[in-house]
Amino acid sequence: MLPRTLRLLGLACITSLTASAQTVFIEAESLASHGGWKLDTAFTNIVGSPYLLAHGLGKPVADAQGTAKIPSAGEYRVWVRTKDWVGHWNAPGSPGRFQVIVNGQPLATEFGAKGAEWHWQDGGKVTLAAGEAKLALHDLTGFNGRCDAIVLTKDNGTPPDAAQGLAAYRNSFNNPNGPEDVGEYDLVVVGGGYGGLGAALSGARQSLKVAFIQDRFVLGGNGSSEIGVWAMGGTTRGKYPHLGEIIEEIADRSPDSPGRIDSFGDELKEKVVRAEKNISLFLGHFATGVVMDGNRIAAVKAIDVKTGRERVFRAKFVADTTGHGWVGAYAGAEYRTEPNKRMGMSNMWFYQDAAAPVAWPATPWALPLALGDFPLLQKSSSKLDDKPFMKAEWFWESGFDKDPIKDLETIRDWNLRAMYGAFSALKNGEQKDKYALADLKWASHVGGPRESRLLTGDIILTKEDIVDRKDFADGCVPTTWDIDLHYAREQYAKKFPDNPFISRAAFGYVNASGKHVVAVDRRNGYPLPYRLFYSKNIDNLFMAGRHISVTHEALGTVRVMRTIGMMGEVVGKAAYLAVREKTNPRGVYQEHLPALIKLMEQPGRMRRTSLDGELALDTSIADYKQLPVGRMNADLGKAAGAPNKLTADEMAELAKLPGIVIDDSQAKLKGNWNAGHGIPHLGAGYHYAPKGDNEAVYAFKIPQAGRYEVRLYWAGHENRASNTTVTLNPTGKQVVTLTANQKTNPEGGFQLLGTYEFAAGAHTLTIGGKNANGNIHADAVQLVPAK
């Protein structure tokens, strides 16, 4: 129980501003039906509230509808909180226009057509009877109009803006009797991305009572269908190879990024979380503050994003897994933001060809782009409604020198202007006939940010620590992604040098000799120390995510989702020890590190039923071993020409495949090849080589003459060749030459090259790249008797 003074301050505080009986306040997001409008929670601390967004991709969305209770009949002034979202740049036109409909009658005012900042726009007066009034938001454009709240009032004057006490005004309507005390939890996890998933699941399996708070209605963070970034990073390896097993239960297997909604496993993530009886899941709750007791967080405050209802979660320990470090900032945790060299935020999108030409309106308010101002989109590896789509990937990124917190909404909106400008260049530009069928199908309205606050732990990990392979006694989570920093891509930065919207990735580091070097042992990983995962000055605050205690350069390796998920797994285990031993996160390191190590050595399916109970294997959880381990970034593995050697386990896995299987480790490599482990592969890894006289020769024996399917395994990547040459001699007399497009992903990994009549005896298959337009890729070859 909180001390009485804190209860009065944090749990039963009634604002001094009393809601007026002459005023009706309606949160737009509280309307019973949102229709086609999106509930946008990403900028709650900037705007002051979640809001509804008409994200229709150029097609007006269905009305949001609901009712308001009118206390007495009479004439009411209507105020609508909104903005002209392109007004910040004085862009021509008003793409965010919408109407408010009261009792079936549209108001004369069109909203969202003026005001570069959020403000109350006057909608005139309406005469209403006592009782229920019907309200609707009617989108006019499909281009991201937005509405925060509606006020119907008999009072004179404008509702207060942020500087005049808008928060208190809003709270007087939403929480007239103060916040709701939800209860006390061993661990309150704030943020539903991979770090939060790892912490909540890990803590719950150690018997902790967990409150899991997520501002959106899907889990996965950047790795959800709403943002569309596939989860990268290697798991289940290094010092503690059981770390990552929990994450592999819920990690996506999407063949594309961005990709189909169903490929990101939103439902699976929620199902696994809800199966844990120790977790209370609070979707649609945005953490807005904390209650402090000295240097401890006594409680986390959060609002229901639909109603504005405030709830308070009392906590023994808190895990900040928000990415932005919101909880740490509320609590006064030490943190840093790197000046003038931050990575930006991405909003990805894709289009697909329709059966008939699709019209596209003029977008004078979008960025004025032409072909050549941006990279053309890549063809998907998977299909949507049995057809591939063209995708704009992670490098549609901006905001490098903008404020990573205050400017978040304008960074997202700039990305939208870039997307709409690019699509207009395709649809209405010089080659419009070529893109007549193109139909904009999906775009992320929720941005995928990479860098903002970096909370300070007991140590701050640096690039030098990683490059020098500095060994920490508490090293645990294996980071396998190389140091990967993003910069504006110079080729596309000329038109908008103040805010470029296309990025490039720079991997590794440059050594004293000027050579570009891989920094991370990507096969085993670099063990991140546990002391990165808790706050230096807030006594009960853990953190897991891109906001842990690292420098800007070190962030380049730790920030991918599977790695972050393993941070959460360690946090859940450490929180258990902190509760059981009545210590704090630092005390776990100083006094109970051997116990934490022992926990990290246990399978992810282990659980206990009480703090003092024994760990036991839970056989009801799906077998993680059937799932492939996490993705890693491409082509940053061993030195050139270094071999990939098969382990006994890898040989056993290959032996399970039907037919004849030859791994790249068994092929004869001619020329300049590099070994890699960074993207999905069979066996020990794969090899890749640039254009030139480079060949991988696979020798095999056909035991019995007959027809065989010839299959080649690879994982597609944008730097691969679309014209890799494959030759084979099925009869021993005639050579067959084929071409493989290795930019794409074959379904299931294996690409069928054809069925051929083979003579019994010795044969070869050769992968070559003499005329390749990218890197050629050598992994496994399979021959299966044809049915």
Coordinates of C-alpha atoms in Angstrom, one line a residue, residues 667-673 689 692-697 766-767 776:
A667 CA 30.6 -27.2 -52.3
K668 CA 33.8 -26.3 -54.0
L669 CA 34.2 -22.5 -54.1
K670 CA 36.1 -20.8 -56.9
G671 CA 37.0 -17.1 -56.8
N672 CA 36.2 -14.5 -54.2
W673 CA 33.5 -15.7 -51.8
A689 CA 30.1 -13.4 -54.1
G692 CA 32.9 -11.9 -61.6
D693 CA 34.5 -15.3 -62.3
N694 CA 33.1 -16.8 -59.0
E695 CA 31.6 -20.2 -58.9
A696 CA 30.2 -22.6 -56.3
V697 CA 30.3 -26.2 -57.6
T766 CA 27.2 -24.8 -60.6
I767 CA 26.2 -21.3 -59.3
I776 CA 25.1 -14.3 -56.1

